[in-house]
PDB file of C-alpha atoms in Angstrom:
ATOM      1  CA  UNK A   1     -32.863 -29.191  30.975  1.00 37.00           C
ATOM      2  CA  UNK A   2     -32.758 -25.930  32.850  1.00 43.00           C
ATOM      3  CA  UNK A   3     -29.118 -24.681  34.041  1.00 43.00           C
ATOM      4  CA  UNK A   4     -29.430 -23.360  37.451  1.00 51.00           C
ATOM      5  CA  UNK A   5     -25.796 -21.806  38.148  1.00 50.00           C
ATOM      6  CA  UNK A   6     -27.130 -20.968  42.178  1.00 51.00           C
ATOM      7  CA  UNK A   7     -28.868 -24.129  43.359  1.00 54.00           C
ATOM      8  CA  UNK A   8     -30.584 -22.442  46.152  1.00 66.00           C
ATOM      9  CA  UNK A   9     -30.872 -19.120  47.770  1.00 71.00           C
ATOM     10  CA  UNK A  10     -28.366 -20.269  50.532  1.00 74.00           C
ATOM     11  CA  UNK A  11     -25.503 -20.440  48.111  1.00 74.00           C
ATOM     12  CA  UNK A  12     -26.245 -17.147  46.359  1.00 75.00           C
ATOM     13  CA  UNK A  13     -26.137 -15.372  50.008  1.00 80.00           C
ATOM     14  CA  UNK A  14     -22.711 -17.945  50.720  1.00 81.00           C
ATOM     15  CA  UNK A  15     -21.704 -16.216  47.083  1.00 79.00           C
ATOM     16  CA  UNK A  16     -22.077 -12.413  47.902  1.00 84.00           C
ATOM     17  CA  UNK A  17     -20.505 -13.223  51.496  1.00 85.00           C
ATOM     18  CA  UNK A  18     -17.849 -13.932  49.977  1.00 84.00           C
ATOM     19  CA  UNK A  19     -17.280 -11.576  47.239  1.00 85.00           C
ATOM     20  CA  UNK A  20     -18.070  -8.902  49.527  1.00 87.00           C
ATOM     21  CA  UNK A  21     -15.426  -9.988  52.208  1.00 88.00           C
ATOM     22  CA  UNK A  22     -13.085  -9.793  49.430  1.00 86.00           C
ATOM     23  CA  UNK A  23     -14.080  -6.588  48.804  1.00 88.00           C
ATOM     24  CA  UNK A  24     -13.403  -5.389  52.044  1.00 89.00           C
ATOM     25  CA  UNK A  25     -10.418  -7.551  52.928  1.00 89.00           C
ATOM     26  CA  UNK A  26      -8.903  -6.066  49.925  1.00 86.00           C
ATOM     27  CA  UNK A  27     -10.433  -2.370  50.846  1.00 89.00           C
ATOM     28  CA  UNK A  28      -9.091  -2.957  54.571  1.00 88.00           C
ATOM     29  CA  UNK A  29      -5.412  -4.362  53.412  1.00 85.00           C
ATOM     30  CA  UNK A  30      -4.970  -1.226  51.132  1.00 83.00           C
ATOM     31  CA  UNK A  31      -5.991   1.211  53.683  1.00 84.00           C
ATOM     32  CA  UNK A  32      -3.167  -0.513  56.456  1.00 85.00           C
ATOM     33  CA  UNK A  33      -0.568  -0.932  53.608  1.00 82.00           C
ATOM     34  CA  UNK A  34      -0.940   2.832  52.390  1.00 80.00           C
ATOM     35  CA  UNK A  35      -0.504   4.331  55.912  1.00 82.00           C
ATOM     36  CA  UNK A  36       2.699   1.896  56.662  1.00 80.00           C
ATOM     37  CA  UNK A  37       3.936   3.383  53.281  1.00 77.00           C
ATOM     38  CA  UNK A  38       3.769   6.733  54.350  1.00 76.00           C
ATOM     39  CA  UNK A  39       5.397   6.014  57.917  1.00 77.00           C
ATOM     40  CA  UNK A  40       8.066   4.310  55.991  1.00 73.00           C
ATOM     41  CA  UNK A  41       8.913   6.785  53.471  1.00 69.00           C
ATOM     42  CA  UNK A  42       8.650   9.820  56.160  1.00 70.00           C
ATOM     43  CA  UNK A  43      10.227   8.322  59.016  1.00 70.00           C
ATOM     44  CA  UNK A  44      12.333   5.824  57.707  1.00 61.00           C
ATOM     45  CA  UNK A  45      13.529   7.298  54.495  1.00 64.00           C
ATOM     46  CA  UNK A  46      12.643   4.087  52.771  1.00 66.00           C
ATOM     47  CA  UNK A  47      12.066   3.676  49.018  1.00 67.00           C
ATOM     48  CA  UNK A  48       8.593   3.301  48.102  1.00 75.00           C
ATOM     49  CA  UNK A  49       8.773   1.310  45.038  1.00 72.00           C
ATOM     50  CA  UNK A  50       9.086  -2.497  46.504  1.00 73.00           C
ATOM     51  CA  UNK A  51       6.282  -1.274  49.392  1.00 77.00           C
ATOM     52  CA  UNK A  52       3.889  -0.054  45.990  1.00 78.00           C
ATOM     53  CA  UNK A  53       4.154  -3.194  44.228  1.00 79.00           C
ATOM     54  CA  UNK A  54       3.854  -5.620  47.056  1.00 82.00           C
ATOM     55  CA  UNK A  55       0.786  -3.944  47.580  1.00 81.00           C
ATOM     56  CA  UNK A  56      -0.735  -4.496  44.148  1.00 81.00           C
ATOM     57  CA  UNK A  57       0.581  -8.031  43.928  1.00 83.00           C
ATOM     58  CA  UNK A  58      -1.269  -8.759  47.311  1.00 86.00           C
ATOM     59  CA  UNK A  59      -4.441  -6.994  46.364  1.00 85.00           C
ATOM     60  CA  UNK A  60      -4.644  -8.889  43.150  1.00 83.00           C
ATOM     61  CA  UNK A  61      -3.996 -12.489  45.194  1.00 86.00           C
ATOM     62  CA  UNK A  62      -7.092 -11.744  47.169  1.00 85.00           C
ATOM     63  CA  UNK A  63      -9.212 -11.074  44.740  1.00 81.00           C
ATOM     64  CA  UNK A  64      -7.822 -13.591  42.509  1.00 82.00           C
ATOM     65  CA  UNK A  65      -8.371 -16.595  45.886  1.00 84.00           C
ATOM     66  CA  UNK A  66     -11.604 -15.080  46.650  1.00 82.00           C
ATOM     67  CA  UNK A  67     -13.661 -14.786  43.544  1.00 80.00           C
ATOM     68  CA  UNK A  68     -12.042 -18.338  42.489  1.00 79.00           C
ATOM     69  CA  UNK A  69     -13.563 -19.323  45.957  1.00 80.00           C
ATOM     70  CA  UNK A  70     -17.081 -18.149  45.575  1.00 77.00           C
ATOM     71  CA  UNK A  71     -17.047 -19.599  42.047  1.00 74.00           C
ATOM     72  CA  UNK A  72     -16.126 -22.674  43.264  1.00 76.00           C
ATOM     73  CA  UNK A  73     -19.071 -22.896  45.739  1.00 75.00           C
ATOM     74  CA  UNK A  74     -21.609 -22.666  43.099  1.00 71.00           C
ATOM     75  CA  UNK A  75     -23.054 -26.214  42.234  1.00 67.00           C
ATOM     76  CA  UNK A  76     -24.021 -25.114  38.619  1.00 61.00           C
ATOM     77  CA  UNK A  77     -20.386 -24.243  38.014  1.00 62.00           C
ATOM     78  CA  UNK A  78     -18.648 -27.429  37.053  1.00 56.00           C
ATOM     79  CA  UNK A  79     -22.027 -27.855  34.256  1.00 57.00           C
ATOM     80  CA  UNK A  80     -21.370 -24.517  32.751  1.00 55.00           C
ATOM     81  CA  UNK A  81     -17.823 -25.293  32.632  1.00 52.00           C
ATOM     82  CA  UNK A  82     -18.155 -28.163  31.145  1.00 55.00           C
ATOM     83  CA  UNK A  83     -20.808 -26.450  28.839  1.00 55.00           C
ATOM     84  CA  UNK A  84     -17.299 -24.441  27.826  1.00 50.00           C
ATOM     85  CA  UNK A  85     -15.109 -26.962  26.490  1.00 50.00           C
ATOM     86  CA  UNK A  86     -16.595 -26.901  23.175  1.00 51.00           C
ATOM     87  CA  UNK A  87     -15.445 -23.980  22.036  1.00 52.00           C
ATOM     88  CA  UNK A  88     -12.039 -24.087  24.062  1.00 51.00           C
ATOM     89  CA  UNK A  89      -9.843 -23.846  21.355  1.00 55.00           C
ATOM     90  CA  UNK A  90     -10.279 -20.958  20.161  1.00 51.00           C
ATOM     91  CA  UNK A  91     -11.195 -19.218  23.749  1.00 52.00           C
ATOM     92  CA  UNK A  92      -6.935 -20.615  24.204  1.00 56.00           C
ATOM     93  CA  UNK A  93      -6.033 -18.801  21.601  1.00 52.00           C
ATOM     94  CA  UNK A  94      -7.675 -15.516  22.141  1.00 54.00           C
ATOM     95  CA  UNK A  95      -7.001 -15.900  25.900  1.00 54.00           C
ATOM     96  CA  UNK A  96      -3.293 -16.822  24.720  1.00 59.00           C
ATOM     97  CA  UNK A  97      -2.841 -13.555  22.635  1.00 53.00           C
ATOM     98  CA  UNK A  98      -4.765 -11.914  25.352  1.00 57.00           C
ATOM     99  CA  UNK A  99      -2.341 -12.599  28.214  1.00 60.00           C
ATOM    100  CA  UNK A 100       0.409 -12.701  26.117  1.00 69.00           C
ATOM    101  CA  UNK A 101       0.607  -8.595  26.784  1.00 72.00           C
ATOM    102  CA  UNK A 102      -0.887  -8.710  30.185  1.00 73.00           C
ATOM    103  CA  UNK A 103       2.053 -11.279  31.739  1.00 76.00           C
ATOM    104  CA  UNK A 104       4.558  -9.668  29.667  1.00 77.00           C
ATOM    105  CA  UNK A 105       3.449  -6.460  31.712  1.00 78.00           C
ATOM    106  CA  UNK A 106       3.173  -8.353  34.680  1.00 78.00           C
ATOM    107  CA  UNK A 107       6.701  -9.641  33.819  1.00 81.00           C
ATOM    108  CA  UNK A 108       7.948  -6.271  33.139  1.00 82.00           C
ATOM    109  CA  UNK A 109       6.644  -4.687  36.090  1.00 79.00           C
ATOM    110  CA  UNK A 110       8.380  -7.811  38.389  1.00 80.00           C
ATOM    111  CA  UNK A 111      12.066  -6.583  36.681  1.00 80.00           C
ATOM    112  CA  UNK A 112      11.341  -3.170  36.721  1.00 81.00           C
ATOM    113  CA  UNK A 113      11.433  -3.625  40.787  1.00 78.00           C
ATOM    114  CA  UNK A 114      13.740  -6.271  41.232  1.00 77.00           C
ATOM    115  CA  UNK A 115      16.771  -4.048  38.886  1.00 76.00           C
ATOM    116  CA  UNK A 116      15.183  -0.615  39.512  1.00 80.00           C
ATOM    117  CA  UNK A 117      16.042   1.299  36.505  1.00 86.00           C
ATOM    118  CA  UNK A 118      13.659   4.006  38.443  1.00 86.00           C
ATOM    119  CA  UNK A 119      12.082   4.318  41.627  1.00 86.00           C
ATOM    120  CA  UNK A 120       8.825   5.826  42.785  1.00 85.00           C
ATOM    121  CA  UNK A 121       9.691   9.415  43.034  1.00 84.00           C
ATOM    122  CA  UNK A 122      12.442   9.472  40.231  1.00 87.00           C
ATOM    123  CA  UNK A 123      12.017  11.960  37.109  1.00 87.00           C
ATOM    124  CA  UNK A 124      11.578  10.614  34.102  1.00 90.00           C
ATOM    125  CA  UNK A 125      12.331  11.511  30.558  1.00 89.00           C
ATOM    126  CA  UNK A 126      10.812   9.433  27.682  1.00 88.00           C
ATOM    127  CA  UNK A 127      11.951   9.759  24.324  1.00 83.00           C
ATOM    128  CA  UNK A 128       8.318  10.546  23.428  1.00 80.00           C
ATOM    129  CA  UNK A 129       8.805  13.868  24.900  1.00 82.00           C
ATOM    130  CA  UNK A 130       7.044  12.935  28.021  1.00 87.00           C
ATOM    131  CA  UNK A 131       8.359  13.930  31.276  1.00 88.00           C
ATOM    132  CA  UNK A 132       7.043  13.727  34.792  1.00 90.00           C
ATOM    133  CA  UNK A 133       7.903  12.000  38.438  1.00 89.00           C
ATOM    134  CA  UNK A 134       7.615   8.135  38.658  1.00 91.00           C
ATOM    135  CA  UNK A 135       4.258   8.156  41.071  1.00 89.00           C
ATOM    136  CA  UNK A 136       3.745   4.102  41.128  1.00 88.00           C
ATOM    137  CA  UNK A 137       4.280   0.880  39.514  1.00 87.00           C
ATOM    138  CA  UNK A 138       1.161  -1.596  39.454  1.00 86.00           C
ATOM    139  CA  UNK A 139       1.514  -4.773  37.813  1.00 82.00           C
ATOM    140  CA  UNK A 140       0.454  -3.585  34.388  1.00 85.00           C
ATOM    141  CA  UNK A 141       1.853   0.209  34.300  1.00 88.00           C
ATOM    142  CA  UNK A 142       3.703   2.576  35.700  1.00 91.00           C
ATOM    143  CA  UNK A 143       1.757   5.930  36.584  1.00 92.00           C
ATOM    144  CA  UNK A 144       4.111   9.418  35.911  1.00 93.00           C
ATOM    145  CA  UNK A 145       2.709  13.007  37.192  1.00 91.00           C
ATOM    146  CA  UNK A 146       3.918  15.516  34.684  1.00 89.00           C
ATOM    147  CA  UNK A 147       4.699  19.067  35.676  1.00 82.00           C
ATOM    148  CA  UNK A 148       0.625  19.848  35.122  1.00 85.00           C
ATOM    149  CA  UNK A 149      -0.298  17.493  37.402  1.00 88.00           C
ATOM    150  CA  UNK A 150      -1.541  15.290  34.497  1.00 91.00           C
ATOM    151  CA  UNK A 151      -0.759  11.486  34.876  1.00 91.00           C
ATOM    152  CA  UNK A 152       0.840   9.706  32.362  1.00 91.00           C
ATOM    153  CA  UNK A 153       0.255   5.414  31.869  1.00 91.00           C
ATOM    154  CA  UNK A 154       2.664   3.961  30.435  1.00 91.00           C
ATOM    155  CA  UNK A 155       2.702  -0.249  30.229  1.00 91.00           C
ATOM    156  CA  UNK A 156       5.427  -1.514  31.914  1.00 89.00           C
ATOM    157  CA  UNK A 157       6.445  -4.121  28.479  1.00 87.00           C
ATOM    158  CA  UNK A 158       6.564  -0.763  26.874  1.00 88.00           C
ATOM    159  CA  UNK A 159       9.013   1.682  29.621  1.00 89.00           C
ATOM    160  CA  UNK A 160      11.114  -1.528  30.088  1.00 86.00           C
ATOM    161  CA  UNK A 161      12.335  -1.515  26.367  1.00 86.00           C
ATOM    162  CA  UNK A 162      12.299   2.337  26.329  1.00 86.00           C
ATOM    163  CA  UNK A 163      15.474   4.554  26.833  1.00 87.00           C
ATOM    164  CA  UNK A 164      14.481   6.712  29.420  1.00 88.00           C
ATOM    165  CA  UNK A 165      16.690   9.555  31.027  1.00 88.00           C
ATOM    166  CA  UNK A 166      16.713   9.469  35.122  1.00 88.00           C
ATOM    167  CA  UNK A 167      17.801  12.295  36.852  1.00 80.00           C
ATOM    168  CA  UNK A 168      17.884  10.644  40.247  1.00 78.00           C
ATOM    169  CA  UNK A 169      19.691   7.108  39.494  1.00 76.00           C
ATOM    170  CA  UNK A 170      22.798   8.113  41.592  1.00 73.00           C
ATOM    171  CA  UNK A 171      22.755  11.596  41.842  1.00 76.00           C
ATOM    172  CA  UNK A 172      19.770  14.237  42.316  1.00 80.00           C
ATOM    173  CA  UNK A 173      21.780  17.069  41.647  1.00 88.00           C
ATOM    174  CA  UNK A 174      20.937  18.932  38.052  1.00 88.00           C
ATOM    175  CA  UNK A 175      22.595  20.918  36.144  1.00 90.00           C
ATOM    176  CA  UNK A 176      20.728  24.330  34.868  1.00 92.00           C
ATOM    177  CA  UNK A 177      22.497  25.757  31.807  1.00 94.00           C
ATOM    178  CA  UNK A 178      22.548  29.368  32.000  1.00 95.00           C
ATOM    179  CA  UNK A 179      22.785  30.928  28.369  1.00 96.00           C
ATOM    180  CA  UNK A 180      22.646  34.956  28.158  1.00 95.00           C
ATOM    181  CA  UNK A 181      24.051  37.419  25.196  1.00 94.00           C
ATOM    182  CA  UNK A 182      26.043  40.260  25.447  1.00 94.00           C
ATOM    183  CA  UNK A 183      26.570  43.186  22.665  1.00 92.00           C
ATOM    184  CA  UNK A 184      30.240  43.135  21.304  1.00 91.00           C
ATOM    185  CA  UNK A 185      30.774  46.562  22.712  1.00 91.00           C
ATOM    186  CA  UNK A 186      30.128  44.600  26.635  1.00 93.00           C
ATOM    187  CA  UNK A 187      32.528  43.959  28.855  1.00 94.00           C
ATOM    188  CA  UNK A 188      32.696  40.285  28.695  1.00 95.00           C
ATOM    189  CA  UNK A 189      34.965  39.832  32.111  1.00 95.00           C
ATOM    190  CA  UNK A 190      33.011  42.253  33.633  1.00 96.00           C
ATOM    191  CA  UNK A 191      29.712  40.414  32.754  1.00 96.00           C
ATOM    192  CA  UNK A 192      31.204  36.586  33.474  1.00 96.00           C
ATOM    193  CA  UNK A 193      31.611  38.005  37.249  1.00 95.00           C
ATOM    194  CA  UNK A 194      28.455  38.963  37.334  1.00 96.00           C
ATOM    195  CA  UNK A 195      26.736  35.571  36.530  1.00 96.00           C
ATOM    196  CA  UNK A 196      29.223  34.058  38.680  1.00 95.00           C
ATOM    197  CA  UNK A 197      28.240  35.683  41.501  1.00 95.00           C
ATOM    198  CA  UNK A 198      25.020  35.724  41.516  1.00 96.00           C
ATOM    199  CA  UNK A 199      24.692  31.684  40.532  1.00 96.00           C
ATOM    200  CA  UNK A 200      27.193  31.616  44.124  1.00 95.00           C
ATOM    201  CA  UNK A 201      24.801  34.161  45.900  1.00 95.00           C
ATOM    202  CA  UNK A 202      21.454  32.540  45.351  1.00 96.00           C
ATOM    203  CA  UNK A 203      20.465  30.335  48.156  1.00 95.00           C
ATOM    204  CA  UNK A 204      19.987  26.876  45.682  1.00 95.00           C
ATOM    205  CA  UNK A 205      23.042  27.037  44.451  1.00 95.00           C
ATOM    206  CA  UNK A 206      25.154  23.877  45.545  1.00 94.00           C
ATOM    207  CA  UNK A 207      29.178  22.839  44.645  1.00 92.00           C
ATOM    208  CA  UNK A 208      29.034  20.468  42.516  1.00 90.00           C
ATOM    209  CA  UNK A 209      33.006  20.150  42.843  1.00 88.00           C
ATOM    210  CA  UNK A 210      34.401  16.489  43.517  1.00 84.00           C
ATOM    211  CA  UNK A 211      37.564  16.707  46.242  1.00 85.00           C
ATOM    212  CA  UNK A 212      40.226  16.259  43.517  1.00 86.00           C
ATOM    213  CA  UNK A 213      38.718  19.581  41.791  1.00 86.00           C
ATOM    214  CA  UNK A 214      38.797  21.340  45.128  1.00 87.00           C
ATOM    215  CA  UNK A 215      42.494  20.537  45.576  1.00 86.00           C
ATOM    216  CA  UNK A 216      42.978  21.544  41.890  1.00 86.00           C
ATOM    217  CA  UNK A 217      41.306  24.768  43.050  1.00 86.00           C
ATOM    218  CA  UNK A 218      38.855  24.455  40.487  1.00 88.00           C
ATOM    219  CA  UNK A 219      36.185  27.198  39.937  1.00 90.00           C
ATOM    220  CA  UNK A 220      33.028  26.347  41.830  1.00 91.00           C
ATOM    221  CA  UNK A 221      30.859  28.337  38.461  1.00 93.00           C
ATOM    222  CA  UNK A 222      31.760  27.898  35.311  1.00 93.00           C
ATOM    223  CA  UNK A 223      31.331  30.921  33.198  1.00 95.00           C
ATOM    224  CA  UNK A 224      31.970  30.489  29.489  1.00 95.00           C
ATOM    225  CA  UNK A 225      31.836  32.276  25.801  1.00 96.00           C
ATOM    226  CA  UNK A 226      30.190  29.307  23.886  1.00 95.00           C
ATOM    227  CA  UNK A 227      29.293  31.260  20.500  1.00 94.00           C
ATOM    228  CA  UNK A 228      30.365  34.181  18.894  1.00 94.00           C
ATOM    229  CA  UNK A 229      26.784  34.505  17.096  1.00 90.00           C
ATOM    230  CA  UNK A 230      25.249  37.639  14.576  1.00 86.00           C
ATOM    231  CA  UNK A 231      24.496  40.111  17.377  1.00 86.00           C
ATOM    232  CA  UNK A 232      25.715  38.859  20.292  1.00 92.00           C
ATOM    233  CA  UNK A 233      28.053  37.285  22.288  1.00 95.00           C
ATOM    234  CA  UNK A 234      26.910  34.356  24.112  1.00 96.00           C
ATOM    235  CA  UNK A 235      27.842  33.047  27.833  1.00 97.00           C
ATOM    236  CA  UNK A 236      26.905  30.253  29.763  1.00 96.00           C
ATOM    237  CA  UNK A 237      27.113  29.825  33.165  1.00 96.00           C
ATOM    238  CA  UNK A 238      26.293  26.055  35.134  1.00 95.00           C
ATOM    239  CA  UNK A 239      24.355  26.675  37.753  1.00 95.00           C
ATOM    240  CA  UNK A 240      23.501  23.315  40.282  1.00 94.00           C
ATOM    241  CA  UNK A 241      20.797  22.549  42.152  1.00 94.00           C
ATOM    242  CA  UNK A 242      20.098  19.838  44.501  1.00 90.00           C
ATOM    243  CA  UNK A 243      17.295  18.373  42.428  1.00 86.00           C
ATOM    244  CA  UNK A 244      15.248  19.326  39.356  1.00 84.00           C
ATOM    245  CA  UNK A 245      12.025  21.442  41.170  1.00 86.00           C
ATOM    246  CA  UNK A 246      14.964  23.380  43.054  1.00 92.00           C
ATOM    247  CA  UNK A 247      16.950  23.751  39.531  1.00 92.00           C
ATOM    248  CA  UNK A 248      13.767  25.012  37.658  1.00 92.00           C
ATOM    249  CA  UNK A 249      13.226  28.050  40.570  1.00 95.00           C
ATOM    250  CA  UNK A 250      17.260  28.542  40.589  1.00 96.00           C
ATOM    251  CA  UNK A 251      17.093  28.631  36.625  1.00 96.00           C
ATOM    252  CA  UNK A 252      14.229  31.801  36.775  1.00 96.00           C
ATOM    253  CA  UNK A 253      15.734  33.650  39.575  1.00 96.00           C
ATOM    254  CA  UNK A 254      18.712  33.749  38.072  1.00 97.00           C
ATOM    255  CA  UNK A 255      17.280  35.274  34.831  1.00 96.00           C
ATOM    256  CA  UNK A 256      16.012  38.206  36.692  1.00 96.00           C
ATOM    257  CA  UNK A 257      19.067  38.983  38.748  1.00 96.00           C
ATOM    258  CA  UNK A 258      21.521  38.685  36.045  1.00 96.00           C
ATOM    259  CA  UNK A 259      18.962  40.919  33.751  1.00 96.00           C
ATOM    260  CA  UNK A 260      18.773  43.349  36.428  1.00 96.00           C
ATOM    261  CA  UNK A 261      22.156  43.668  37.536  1.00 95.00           C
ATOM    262  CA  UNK A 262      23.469  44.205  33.638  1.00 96.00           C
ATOM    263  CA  UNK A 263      21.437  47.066  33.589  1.00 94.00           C
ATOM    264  CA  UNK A 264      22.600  48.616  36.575  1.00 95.00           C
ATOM    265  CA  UNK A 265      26.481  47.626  35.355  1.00 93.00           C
ATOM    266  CA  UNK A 266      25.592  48.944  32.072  1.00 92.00           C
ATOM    267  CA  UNK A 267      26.216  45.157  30.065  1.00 94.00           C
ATOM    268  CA  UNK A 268      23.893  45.431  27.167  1.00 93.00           C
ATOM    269  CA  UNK A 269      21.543  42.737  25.862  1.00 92.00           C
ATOM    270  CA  UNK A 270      21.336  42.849  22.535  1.00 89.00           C
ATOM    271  CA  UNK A 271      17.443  42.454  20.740  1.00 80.00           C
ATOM    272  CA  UNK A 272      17.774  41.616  16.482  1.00 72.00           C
ATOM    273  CA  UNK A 273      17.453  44.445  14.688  1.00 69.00           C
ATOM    274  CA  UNK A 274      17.046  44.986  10.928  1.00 69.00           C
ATOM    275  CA  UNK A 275      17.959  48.367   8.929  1.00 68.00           C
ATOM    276  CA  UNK A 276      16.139  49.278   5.884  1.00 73.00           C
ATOM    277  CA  UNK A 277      17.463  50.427   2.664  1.00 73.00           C
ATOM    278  CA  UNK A 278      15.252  52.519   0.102  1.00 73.00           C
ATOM    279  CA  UNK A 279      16.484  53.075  -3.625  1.00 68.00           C
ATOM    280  CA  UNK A 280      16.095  56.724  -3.786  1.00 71.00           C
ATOM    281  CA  UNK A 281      15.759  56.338  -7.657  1.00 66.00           C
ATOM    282  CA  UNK A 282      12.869  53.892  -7.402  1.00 64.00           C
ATOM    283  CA  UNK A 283      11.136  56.056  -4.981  1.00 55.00           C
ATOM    284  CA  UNK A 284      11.232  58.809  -7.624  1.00 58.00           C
ATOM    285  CA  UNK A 285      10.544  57.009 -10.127  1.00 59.00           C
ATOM    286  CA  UNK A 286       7.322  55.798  -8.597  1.00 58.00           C
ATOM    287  CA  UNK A 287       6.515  58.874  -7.342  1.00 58.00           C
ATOM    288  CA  UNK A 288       6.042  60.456 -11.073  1.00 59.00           C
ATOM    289  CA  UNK A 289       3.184  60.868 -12.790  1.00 62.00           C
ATOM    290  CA  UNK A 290       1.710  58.092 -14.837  1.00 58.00           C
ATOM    291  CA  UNK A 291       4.058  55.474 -13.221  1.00 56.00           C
TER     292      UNK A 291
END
């Protein structure tokens, strides 16, 4: 008996109607959805992340109702269905190991916006090495843009066991260590007030002082020795910035100024340097004739 899945060329056309509305319903809802987004974020200073996965969760619904509804339409489906029964055990089991890591994903992804141990737009540290802004979070991953503009998929069963570092949980503020060596023969008060001021002269800079350490009449930069090492003596300054782009420019600036204005004060930088000895014997000795 010949299995005609379209019985006539009125239900094929029916068929394609309707997987190409889908199509474009879906095409049409993501366009809309997208530009609220936007609005929201600029205008309204609202997170992103519940907007992003809303979005995926409805674009999956329609194309999950509308290609169940053209299947169902086709008069030849029930028969090949039917046709599939036979070897239904062991379709459940693959499909059972098969969605097994696609709903624990899904799962993942439904936590990972209900307790938001990130947003979209947070900084991310894995303990992979990988680092890079929180761009979205579909139902299966979450998407990270790394400093290269390269984008990083990671699963979301996988980032919701990780430990992962946020630098914008509570606070966006980072702190930049500044490390820089002296020579022993430096002045080391002269050189901690010149870190400190230019960390408090460059525009970035923000207190990161609470208002108990203002009453306390805390320094606003720390300046420190933190090693007395072979050739140097090493100071470190914490510089603040307001978030971690704005640290990374405030970190390089201030390598330049401080660099410069040592050598104007006259605070040396020490470079490793290695003196020779020569056995003046063994030179001789190797010098001779027939050696």
């Amino acid at each position: 008996m010949e299995l005609k899945l379209f019985g006539d060329l009125e239900t094929l056309l029916t068929f394609s109607a309707i997987i190409g509305i889908t199509i474009a319903l879906s095409w049409a809802f993501n366009f809309v959805a997208r530009r609220y987004i936007r609005k929201a974020v600029h205008k309204l200073n609202a997170d992103p992340t519940n907007y992003q996965f809303i979005r995926h969760l409805v674009t999956a619904l329609i194309y999950l109702v509308g290609v169940g509804w053209a299947f169902l339409i086709l008069p030849g489906f029930k028969t090949v269905a039917n046709s599939l029964l036979a070897g239904a055990g062991i379709a459940a089991v693959v499909a059972g190991l098969a969605s097994q890591q696609v709903l624990s994903n899904l799962m993942s992804g439904l936590f990972l916006v209900l307790f938001k141990p990130f947003r979209v737009n947070d900084r991310l540290k894995l303990k992979d090495g990988f680092t890079g802004v929180v761009e979205d979070i579909t139902l299966r991953h979450t998407v990270l843009r790394d400093l290269e503009n390269n984008r990083i998929i990671v699963p979301n069963g996988v980032i919701s066991n990780e430990i992962i570092v946020n630098t914008n949980l509570s606070d966006n503020r980072v702190c930049r260590f500044i490390d820089i060596g002296i020579s022993y023969g430096s002045d080391i008060d002269k050189a901690i007030g010149i870190i400190r001021d230019e960390v408090l002269n460059h525009p970035l800079h923000v207190d990161p002082r609470t208002p108990e350490q203002l009453e306390a009449g805390k320094e606003e930069v720390e300046v420190r020795v933190v090693a007395l090492a072979e050739s140097s003596v090493n100071l470190r300054a914490w510089a603040w910035a307001e978030d971690t782009p704005k640290a990374f420019n405030l970190y390089c600036d201030l390598l330049r100024s401080i660099k410069l204005r040592f050598d104007a004060e006259g605070i040396e930088i020490p470079f490793p340097q290695r003196k020779l000895w020569i056995d003046p014997i063994r030179v001789v000795q190797a010098a001779a004739p027939g050696s």
